[in-house]
Amino acid sequence: MIELRTPREIEQMRPAGRFVADVLTQVSAAAKVGVNLLELDALAHRMIKERGAESCYIDYHPSFGASPFGKVICTSVNDAVLHGLPFDYRLQDGDLLSLDFAASVDGWVSDSAVSFVVGNPRGGDRGAADQKLIEATQDALAAGIAAAQPGNKIGDISAAIAAVGHGAGYRINTDFGGHGVGRTMHGDPHVPNDGRKGRGFPLKPGLVIAIEPWFLETTDEIFTDPDGWTLRSADGSRGAHSEHTVAITEDGPLVLTARD
């Protein structure tokens, strides 16, 4: 069921958005060469406890997950792109890391993701390819947000994302994409990363959605890692992921998870 939020409820969602943004900012800053992914999860866990927030991930067990997630942040490295389950791995110089985090504050959820290269980006073709991939997801996110105007439709967001992705030379997987956000992390409507303008659910003031383009460098096929969660590219190429929680308002899109 698709739910629309009142202006007062959208205001009540702002603290969750700020908290999610703050966690991603601090965890990103901590993601240095030699740092263990489990240390990043512990940092996010500590921030949740200090804020009195609730994790959306730790007990999360959808049909596509092998078991409850058990951690509080997704850490996807290199050929992993979504649902990266933190494990005993120390970050290396040049790793492409995607962080995805969702939490509930006072009963309201926000969800956001960011990708970046750890340490010094590798030079040459590798470094250029990583930066192109990351920037494509960022540009696609910005295009999707710009299309999130009252009177438009979900397909306008999807088409805007796809135009950037295809324009950069990437194929697009639509198995996973954006979604409704509110009292729970995942709700209706689904917001695919490819679609046709003018199609789908109308964007009405009060609709709150996560817009999340993710691209793989040379494929649109993925498989699930033996950990039962981490999604990796079928050909070993790298992935990147950008995401914001966005409220549709009378005045246009309001990004609740904007980072300083």
PDB file of C-alpha atoms in Angstrom:
ATOM      1  CA  MET A   1       0.000   0.000   0.000  1.00  0.00           C
ATOM      2  CA  ILE A   2       1.280   3.453  -0.935  1.00  0.00           C
ATOM      3  CA  GLU A   3       0.990   5.978   1.888  1.00  0.00           C
ATOM      4  CA  LEU A   4       1.169   9.756   1.641  1.00  0.00           C
ATOM      5  CA  ARG A   5       2.571  11.773   4.522  1.00  0.00           C
ATOM      6  CA  THR A   6       1.274  15.074   5.830  1.00  0.00           C
ATOM      7  CA  PRO A   7       3.583  18.106   5.911  1.00  0.00           C
ATOM      8  CA  ARG A   8       3.803  17.619   9.689  1.00  0.00           C
ATOM      9  CA  GLU A   9       4.849  13.991   9.270  1.00  0.00           C
ATOM     10  CA  ILE A  10       7.511  14.956   6.745  1.00  0.00           C
ATOM     11  CA  GLU A  11       8.896  17.399   9.301  1.00  0.00           C
ATOM     12  CA  GLN A  12       8.934  14.563  11.823  1.00  0.00           C
ATOM     13  CA  MET A  13      11.034  12.520   9.373  1.00  0.00           C
ATOM     14  CA  ARG A  14      13.799  15.131   9.226  1.00  0.00           C
ATOM     15  CA  PRO A  15      15.689  13.899  12.340  1.00  0.00           C
ATOM     16  CA  ALA A  16      15.965  10.403  10.861  1.00  0.00           C
ATOM     17  CA  GLY A  17      17.304  11.864   7.634  1.00  0.00           C
ATOM     18  CA  ARG A  18      19.870  13.974   9.468  1.00  0.00           C
ATOM     19  CA  PHE A  19      20.964  11.004  11.571  1.00  0.00           C
ATOM     20  CA  VAL A  20      21.429   8.720   8.555  1.00  0.00           C
ATOM     21  CA  ALA A  21      23.398  11.457   6.805  1.00  0.00           C
ATOM     22  CA  ASP A  22      25.598  11.969   9.880  1.00  0.00           C
ATOM     23  CA  VAL A  23      26.341   8.245  10.199  1.00  0.00           C
ATOM     24  CA  LEU A  24      27.343   7.962   6.552  1.00  0.00           C
ATOM     25  CA  THR A  25      29.550  11.047   6.872  1.00  0.00           C
ATOM     26  CA  GLN A  26      31.365   9.691   9.938  1.00  0.00           C
ATOM     27  CA  VAL A  27      31.677   6.114   8.680  1.00  0.00           C
ATOM     28  CA  SER A  28      32.981   7.382   5.325  1.00  0.00           C
ATOM     29  CA  ALA A  29      35.609   9.453   7.124  1.00  0.00           C
ATOM     30  CA  ALA A  30      36.631   6.396   9.154  1.00  0.00           C
ATOM     31  CA  ALA A  31      36.958   4.149   6.072  1.00  0.00           C
ATOM     32  CA  LYS A  32      40.717   4.429   5.674  1.00  0.00           C
ATOM     33  CA  VAL A  33      43.298   1.973   4.407  1.00  0.00           C
ATOM     34  CA  GLY A  34      43.745  -0.807   6.980  1.00  0.00           C
ATOM     35  CA  VAL A  35      40.387  -0.300   8.689  1.00  0.00           C
ATOM     36  CA  ASN A  36      38.297  -3.454   9.056  1.00  0.00           C
ATOM     37  CA  LEU A  37      34.744  -3.544   7.711  1.00  0.00           C
ATOM     38  CA  LEU A  38      33.652  -4.862  11.108  1.00  0.00           C
ATOM     39  CA  GLU A  39      35.087  -1.707  12.696  1.00  0.00           C
ATOM     40  CA  LEU A  40      32.904   0.410  10.410  1.00  0.00           C
ATOM     41  CA  ASP A  41      29.858  -1.617  11.423  1.00  0.00           C
ATOM     42  CA  ALA A  42      30.780  -1.201  15.090  1.00  0.00           C
ATOM     43  CA  LEU A  43      31.026   2.581  14.621  1.00  0.00           C
ATOM     44  CA  ALA A  44      27.576   2.741  13.038  1.00  0.00           C
ATOM     45  CA  HIS A  45      26.223   0.470  15.784  1.00  0.00           C
ATOM     46  CA  ARG A  46      27.666   2.749  18.467  1.00  0.00           C
ATOM     47  CA  MET A  47      26.126   5.833  16.849  1.00  0.00           C
ATOM     48  CA  ILE A  48      22.731   4.112  16.732  1.00  0.00           C
ATOM     49  CA  LYS A  49      22.945   3.314  20.441  1.00  0.00           C
ATOM     50  CA  GLU A  50      24.091   6.816  21.396  1.00  0.00           C
ATOM     51  CA  ARG A  51      21.243   8.412  19.416  1.00  0.00           C
ATOM     52  CA  GLY A  52      18.588   6.045  20.747  1.00  0.00           C
ATOM     53  CA  ALA A  53      17.786   5.067  17.167  1.00  0.00           C
ATOM     54  CA  GLU A  54      16.890   1.626  15.825  1.00  0.00           C
ATOM     55  CA  SER A  55      18.661  -0.346  13.120  1.00  0.00           C
ATOM     56  CA  CYS A  56      16.620  -1.278  10.073  1.00  0.00           C
ATOM     57  CA  TYR A  57      19.104  -3.989   9.107  1.00  0.00           C
ATOM     58  CA  ILE A  58      20.146  -6.095  12.065  1.00  0.00           C
ATOM     59  CA  ASP A  59      16.957  -8.211  12.223  1.00  0.00           C
ATOM     60  CA  TYR A  60      16.014  -7.718   8.570  1.00  0.00           C
ATOM     61  CA  HIS A  61      15.184 -11.024   6.887  1.00  0.00           C
ATOM     62  CA  PRO A  62      13.380 -10.659   3.539  1.00  0.00           C
ATOM     63  CA  SER A  63      12.781 -13.559   1.192  1.00  0.00           C
ATOM     64  CA  PHE A  64      16.023 -12.898  -0.726  1.00  0.00           C
ATOM     65  CA  GLY A  65      18.210 -12.977   2.415  1.00  0.00           C
ATOM     66  CA  ALA A  66      19.614 -16.260   3.677  1.00  0.00           C
ATOM     67  CA  SER A  67      19.183 -15.242   7.330  1.00  0.00           C
ATOM     68  CA  PRO A  68      18.670 -12.094   9.402  1.00  0.00           C
ATOM     69  CA  PHE A  69      21.282  -9.564   8.232  1.00  0.00           C
ATOM     70  CA  GLY A  70      22.910  -9.343  11.652  1.00  0.00           C
ATOM     71  CA  LYS A  71      24.806  -6.066  11.036  1.00  0.00           C
ATOM     72  CA  VAL A  72      23.712  -2.424  10.927  1.00  0.00           C
ATOM     73  CA  ILE A  73      25.337  -1.129   7.724  1.00  0.00           C
ATOM     74  CA  CYS A  74      25.987  -2.533   4.248  1.00  0.00           C
ATOM     75  CA  THR A  75      29.634  -2.439   3.161  1.00  0.00           C
ATOM     76  CA  SER A  76      30.057  -3.428  -0.493  1.00  0.00           C
ATOM     77  CA  VAL A  77      33.637  -3.570  -1.789  1.00  0.00           C
ATOM     78  CA  ASN A  78      34.777  -3.527  -5.431  1.00  0.00           C
ATOM     79  CA  ASP A  79      32.714  -6.132  -7.334  1.00  0.00           C
ATOM     80  CA  ALA A  80      30.067  -6.093  -4.584  1.00  0.00           C
ATOM     81  CA  VAL A  81      27.415  -3.447  -5.153  1.00  0.00           C
ATOM     82  CA  LEU A  82      24.425  -4.071  -2.852  1.00  0.00           C
ATOM     83  CA  HIS A  83      23.660  -5.641   0.528  1.00  0.00           C
ATOM     84  CA  GLY A  84      27.333  -6.086   1.366  1.00  0.00           C
ATOM     85  CA  LEU A  85      27.489  -7.979   4.658  1.00  0.00           C
ATOM     86  CA  PRO A  86      30.394  -6.657   6.755  1.00  0.00           C
ATOM     87  CA  PHE A  87      33.059  -9.281   7.353  1.00  0.00           C
ATOM     88  CA  ASP A  88      36.663  -9.561   8.521  1.00  0.00           C
ATOM     89  CA  TYR A  89      38.297  -7.570   5.728  1.00  0.00           C
ATOM     90  CA  ARG A  90      40.763  -4.688   5.979  1.00  0.00           C
ATOM     91  CA  LEU A  91      40.329  -1.989   3.367  1.00  0.00           C
ATOM     92  CA  GLN A  92      43.099  -1.633   0.828  1.00  0.00           C
ATOM     93  CA  ASP A  93      44.320   1.399  -1.054  1.00  0.00           C
ATOM     94  CA  GLY A  94      42.136   1.886  -4.118  1.00  0.00           C
ATOM     95  CA  ASP A  95      39.162  -0.199  -2.955  1.00  0.00           C
ATOM     96  CA  LEU A  96      35.810   1.052  -4.222  1.00  0.00           C
ATOM     97  CA  LEU A  97      33.537   1.032  -1.155  1.00  0.00           C
ATOM     98  CA  SER A  98      29.759   1.515  -1.114  1.00  0.00           C
ATOM     99  CA  LEU A  99      28.057   2.213   2.219  1.00  0.00           C
ATOM    100  CA  ASP A 100      24.289   1.801   2.558  1.00  0.00           C
ATOM    101  CA  PHE A 101      22.589   2.702   5.837  1.00  0.00           C
ATOM    102  CA  ALA A 102      19.027   2.947   7.087  1.00  0.00           C
ATOM    103  CA  ALA A 103      17.770   3.658  10.587  1.00  0.00           C
ATOM    104  CA  SER A 104      14.617   4.593  12.431  1.00  0.00           C
ATOM    105  CA  VAL A 105      14.446   7.663  14.685  1.00  0.00           C
ATOM    106  CA  ASP A 106      11.263   8.247  16.673  1.00  0.00           C
ATOM    107  CA  GLY A 107       9.496   5.718  14.482  1.00  0.00           C
ATOM    108  CA  TRP A 108      10.459   7.258  11.138  1.00  0.00           C
ATOM    109  CA  VAL A 109      12.952   5.722   8.697  1.00  0.00           C
ATOM    110  CA  SER A 110      15.489   7.204   6.304  1.00  0.00           C
ATOM    111  CA  ASP A 111      17.781   5.349   3.902  1.00  0.00           C
ATOM    112  CA  SER A 112      20.869   6.539   2.021  1.00  0.00           C
ATOM    113  CA  ALA A 113      24.009   5.259   0.298  1.00  0.00           C
ATOM    114  CA  VAL A 114      27.339   6.613  -0.906  1.00  0.00           C
ATOM    115  CA  SER A 115      30.288   5.212  -2.890  1.00  0.00           C
ATOM    116  CA  PHE A 116      33.914   6.347  -2.903  1.00  0.00           C
ATOM    117  CA  VAL A 117      37.466   5.130  -3.393  1.00  0.00           C
ATOM    118  CA  VAL A 118      39.433   4.351  -0.235  1.00  0.00           C
ATOM    119  CA  GLY A 119      42.844   5.972   0.160  1.00  0.00           C
ATOM    120  CA  ASN A 120      44.433   7.324  -2.980  1.00  0.00           C
ATOM    121  CA  PRO A 121      42.492   6.500  -6.147  1.00  0.00           C
ATOM    122  CA  ARG A 122      44.557   4.324  -8.425  1.00  0.00           C
ATOM    123  CA  GLY A 123      46.008   6.109 -11.383  1.00  0.00           C
ATOM    124  CA  GLY A 124      45.571   5.248 -15.007  1.00  0.00           C
ATOM    125  CA  ASP A 125      42.593   3.471 -16.459  1.00  0.00           C
ATOM    126  CA  ARG A 126      41.487   1.874 -13.165  1.00  0.00           C
ATOM    127  CA  GLY A 127      41.232   5.145 -11.296  1.00  0.00           C
ATOM    128  CA  ALA A 128      39.468   6.873 -14.181  1.00  0.00           C
ATOM    129  CA  ALA A 129      36.983   4.008 -14.550  1.00  0.00           C
ATOM    130  CA  ASP A 130      36.179   4.033 -10.826  1.00  0.00           C
ATOM    131  CA  GLN A 131      35.600   7.781 -10.811  1.00  0.00           C
ATOM    132  CA  LYS A 132      33.428   7.612 -13.912  1.00  0.00           C
ATOM    133  CA  LEU A 133      31.298   4.883 -12.359  1.00  0.00           C
ATOM    134  CA  ILE A 134      30.843   6.708  -9.049  1.00  0.00           C
ATOM    135  CA  GLU A 135      30.043   9.993 -10.748  1.00  0.00           C
ATOM    136  CA  ALA A 136      27.505   8.276 -12.995  1.00  0.00           C
ATOM    137  CA  THR A 137      25.536   7.076  -9.973  1.00  0.00           C
ATOM    138  CA  GLN A 138      25.755  10.517  -8.395  1.00  0.00           C
ATOM    139  CA  ASP A 139      24.604  12.231 -11.589  1.00  0.00           C
ATOM    140  CA  ALA A 140      21.809   9.688 -12.012  1.00  0.00           C
ATOM    141  CA  LEU A 141      20.681  10.319  -8.445  1.00  0.00           C
ATOM    142  CA  ALA A 142      20.640  14.067  -9.064  1.00  0.00           C
ATOM    143  CA  ALA A 143      18.647  13.541 -12.278  1.00  0.00           C
ATOM    144  CA  GLY A 144      16.184  11.263 -10.497  1.00  0.00           C
ATOM    145  CA  ILE A 145      15.683  13.797  -7.722  1.00  0.00           C
ATOM    146  CA  ALA A 146      15.189  16.605 -10.253  1.00  0.00           C
ATOM    147  CA  ALA A 147      12.430  14.525 -11.884  1.00  0.00           C
ATOM    148  CA  ALA A 148      10.706  13.908  -8.536  1.00  0.00           C
ATOM    149  CA  GLN A 149       8.251  16.749  -9.057  1.00  0.00           C
ATOM    150  CA  PRO A 150       4.563  16.729  -8.116  1.00  0.00           C
ATOM    151  CA  GLY A 151       2.570  15.916 -11.230  1.00  0.00           C
ATOM    152  CA  ASN A 152       5.251  13.662 -12.679  1.00  0.00           C
ATOM    153  CA  LYS A 153       5.211   9.883 -12.380  1.00  0.00           C
ATOM    154  CA  ILE A 154       7.557   7.199 -11.110  1.00  0.00           C
ATOM    155  CA  GLY A 155       8.544   6.474 -14.703  1.00  0.00           C
ATOM    156  CA  ASP A 156       9.905  10.005 -15.047  1.00  0.00           C
ATOM    157  CA  ILE A 157      12.364   9.308 -12.215  1.00  0.00           C
ATOM    158  CA  SER A 158      13.289   5.930 -13.701  1.00  0.00           C
ATOM    159  CA  ALA A 159      13.794   7.372 -17.179  1.00  0.00           C
ATOM    160  CA  ALA A 160      15.977  10.184 -15.847  1.00  0.00           C
ATOM    161  CA  ILE A 161      18.207   7.707 -14.006  1.00  0.00           C
ATOM    162  CA  ALA A 162      18.440   5.441 -17.045  1.00  0.00           C
ATOM    163  CA  ALA A 163      19.332   8.302 -19.376  1.00  0.00           C
ATOM    164  CA  VAL A 164      22.416   9.033 -17.281  1.00  0.00           C
ATOM    165  CA  GLY A 165      23.379   5.386 -16.870  1.00  0.00           C
ATOM    166  CA  HIS A 166      22.969   4.444 -20.513  1.00  0.00           C
ATOM    167  CA  GLY A 167      24.581   7.707 -21.579  1.00  0.00           C
ATOM    168  CA  ALA A 168      27.672   6.751 -19.595  1.00  0.00           C
ATOM    169  CA  GLY A 169      27.758   3.362 -21.289  1.00  0.00           C
ATOM    170  CA  TYR A 170      26.354   1.181 -18.501  1.00  0.00           C
ATOM    171  CA  ARG A 171      23.697  -1.502 -18.681  1.00  0.00           C
ATOM    172  CA  ILE A 172      21.084  -1.307 -15.935  1.00  0.00           C
ATOM    173  CA  ASN A 173      19.765  -4.064 -13.690  1.00  0.00           C
ATOM    174  CA  THR A 174      16.192  -3.516 -12.474  1.00  0.00           C
ATOM    175  CA  ASP A 175      15.980  -6.370  -9.958  1.00  0.00           C
ATOM    176  CA  PHE A 176      16.622  -3.891  -7.141  1.00  0.00           C
ATOM    177  CA  GLY A 177      15.907  -0.178  -7.053  1.00  0.00           C
ATOM    178  CA  GLY A 178      14.275   2.561  -5.067  1.00  0.00           C
ATOM    179  CA  HIS A 179      11.251   2.175  -2.828  1.00  0.00           C
ATOM    180  CA  GLY A 180       8.801   3.824  -0.508  1.00  0.00           C
ATOM    181  CA  VAL A 181      10.076   4.889   2.928  1.00  0.00           C
ATOM    182  CA  GLY A 182       8.116   5.714   6.056  1.00  0.00           C
ATOM    183  CA  ARG A 183       7.515   3.718   9.198  1.00  0.00           C
ATOM    184  CA  THR A 184       9.441   0.844   7.598  1.00  0.00           C
ATOM    185  CA  MET A 185      12.505   0.748   5.371  1.00  0.00           C
ATOM    186  CA  HIS A 186      10.958  -0.829   2.275  1.00  0.00           C
ATOM    187  CA  GLY A 187       7.471  -0.024   1.062  1.00  0.00           C
ATOM    188  CA  ASP A 188       5.542   0.799  -2.061  1.00  0.00           C
ATOM    189  CA  PRO A 189       6.047   2.081  -4.679  1.00  0.00           C
ATOM    190  CA  HIS A 190       9.016   0.382  -6.311  1.00  0.00           C
ATOM    191  CA  VAL A 191      11.237   2.898  -8.125  1.00  0.00           C
ATOM    192  CA  PRO A 192      13.186   1.034 -10.844  1.00  0.00           C
ATOM    193  CA  ASN A 193      16.368   2.485 -12.306  1.00  0.00           C
ATOM    194  CA  ASP A 194      15.050   2.178 -15.852  1.00  0.00           C
ATOM    195  CA  GLY A 195      11.607   3.002 -17.184  1.00  0.00           C
ATOM    196  CA  ARG A 196       9.450   5.098 -19.463  1.00  0.00           C
ATOM    197  CA  LYS A 197       8.449   8.694 -18.935  1.00  0.00           C
ATOM    198  CA  GLY A 198       4.840   9.291 -18.036  1.00  0.00           C
ATOM    199  CA  ARG A 199       4.300   5.769 -16.699  1.00  0.00           C
ATOM    200  CA  GLY A 200       3.668   4.482 -13.203  1.00  0.00           C
ATOM    201  CA  PHE A 201       2.316   5.919  -9.977  1.00  0.00           C
ATOM    202  CA  PRO A 202       1.723   9.695  -9.905  1.00  0.00           C
ATOM    203  CA  LEU A 203       4.102  11.690  -7.734  1.00  0.00           C
ATOM    204  CA  LYS A 204       1.879  13.406  -5.190  1.00  0.00           C
ATOM    205  CA  PRO A 205       2.865  15.681  -2.318  1.00  0.00           C
ATOM    206  CA  GLY A 206       3.404  13.502   0.735  1.00  0.00           C
ATOM    207  CA  LEU A 207       5.029  10.606  -1.117  1.00  0.00           C
ATOM    208  CA  VAL A 208       8.402   9.700   0.435  1.00  0.00           C
ATOM    209  CA  ILE A 209      10.737   7.474  -1.558  1.00  0.00           C
ATOM    210  CA  ALA A 210      14.326   6.294  -1.646  1.00  0.00           C
ATOM    211  CA  ILE A 211      15.890   6.956  -5.039  1.00  0.00           C
ATOM    212  CA  GLU A 212      18.934   4.720  -5.523  1.00  0.00           C
ATOM    213  CA  PRO A 213      20.748   4.269  -8.814  1.00  0.00           C
ATOM    214  CA  TRP A 214      23.427   1.577  -8.829  1.00  0.00           C
ATOM    215  CA  PHE A 215      25.515   0.566 -11.804  1.00  0.00           C
ATOM    216  CA  LEU A 216      28.071  -2.101 -12.627  1.00  0.00           C
ATOM    217  CA  GLU A 217      31.030  -1.343 -14.846  1.00  0.00           C
ATOM    218  CA  THR A 218      30.618  -3.942 -17.603  1.00  0.00           C
ATOM    219  CA  THR A 219      27.503  -6.027 -16.884  1.00  0.00           C
ATOM    220  CA  ASP A 220      23.953  -5.876 -15.569  1.00  0.00           C
ATOM    221  CA  GLU A 221      24.042  -9.391 -14.127  1.00  0.00           C
ATOM    222  CA  ILE A 222      24.557 -10.137 -10.432  1.00  0.00           C
ATOM    223  CA  PHE A 223      24.843 -13.138  -8.158  1.00  0.00           C
ATOM    224  CA  THR A 224      24.561 -13.670  -4.403  1.00  0.00           C
ATOM    225  CA  ASP A 225      27.754 -14.281  -2.469  1.00  0.00           C
ATOM    226  CA  PRO A 226      27.987 -17.441  -0.292  1.00  0.00           C
ATOM    227  CA  ASP A 227      27.293 -15.211   2.739  1.00  0.00           C
ATOM    228  CA  GLY A 228      23.678 -15.219   1.533  1.00  0.00           C
ATOM    229  CA  TRP A 229      23.452 -11.429   1.231  1.00  0.00           C
ATOM    230  CA  THR A 230      26.184  -9.646  -0.711  1.00  0.00           C
ATOM    231  CA  LEU A 231      25.313  -9.039  -4.361  1.00  0.00           C
ATOM    232  CA  ARG A 232      28.274  -9.107  -6.743  1.00  0.00           C
ATOM    233  CA  SER A 233      28.736  -8.476 -10.454  1.00  0.00           C
ATOM    234  CA  ALA A 234      28.643 -11.628 -12.555  1.00  0.00           C
ATOM    235  CA  ASP A 235      31.892 -10.755 -14.315  1.00  0.00           C
ATOM    236  CA  GLY A 236      33.905  -9.370 -11.408  1.00  0.00           C
ATOM    237  CA  SER A 237      33.628  -5.757 -12.532  1.00  0.00           C
ATOM    238  CA  ARG A 238      33.135  -2.992 -10.001  1.00  0.00           C
ATOM    239  CA  GLY A 239      29.894  -1.450  -8.807  1.00  0.00           C
ATOM    240  CA  ALA A 240      28.807   1.856  -7.291  1.00  0.00           C
ATOM    241  CA  HIS A 241      25.634   2.977  -5.518  1.00  0.00           C
ATOM    242  CA  SER A 242      24.164   6.359  -4.552  1.00  0.00           C
ATOM    243  CA  GLU A 243      20.910   6.909  -2.649  1.00  0.00           C
ATOM    244  CA  HIS A 244      18.829   9.562  -0.892  1.00  0.00           C
ATOM    245  CA  THR A 245      15.469   9.570   0.853  1.00  0.00           C
ATOM    246  CA  VAL A 246      13.320  12.188  -0.865  1.00  0.00           C
ATOM    247  CA  ALA A 247       9.926  13.653   0.030  1.00  0.00           C
ATOM    248  CA  ILE A 248       7.666  14.979  -2.713  1.00  0.00           C
ATOM    249  CA  THR A 249       6.277  18.347  -1.624  1.00  0.00           C
ATOM    250  CA  GLU A 250       4.182  21.083  -3.202  1.00  0.00           C
ATOM    251  CA  ASP A 251       7.452  22.962  -3.753  1.00  0.00           C
ATOM    252  CA  GLY A 252       9.297  20.023  -5.298  1.00  0.00           C
ATOM    253  CA  PRO A 253      11.625  17.317  -3.975  1.00  0.00           C
ATOM    254  CA  LEU A 254      12.984  17.601  -0.438  1.00  0.00           C
ATOM    255  CA  VAL A 255      16.143  15.540   0.203  1.00  0.00           C
ATOM    256  CA  LEU A 256      15.859  14.333   3.788  1.00  0.00           C
ATOM    257  CA  THR A 257      19.274  12.621   3.854  1.00  0.00           C
ATOM    258  CA  ALA A 258      21.345  15.456   2.393  1.00  0.00           C
ATOM    259  CA  ARG A 259      24.923  15.382   3.715  1.00  0.00           C
ATOM    260  CA  ASP A 260      26.942  18.496   4.527  1.00  0.00           C
TER     261      ASP A 260
END
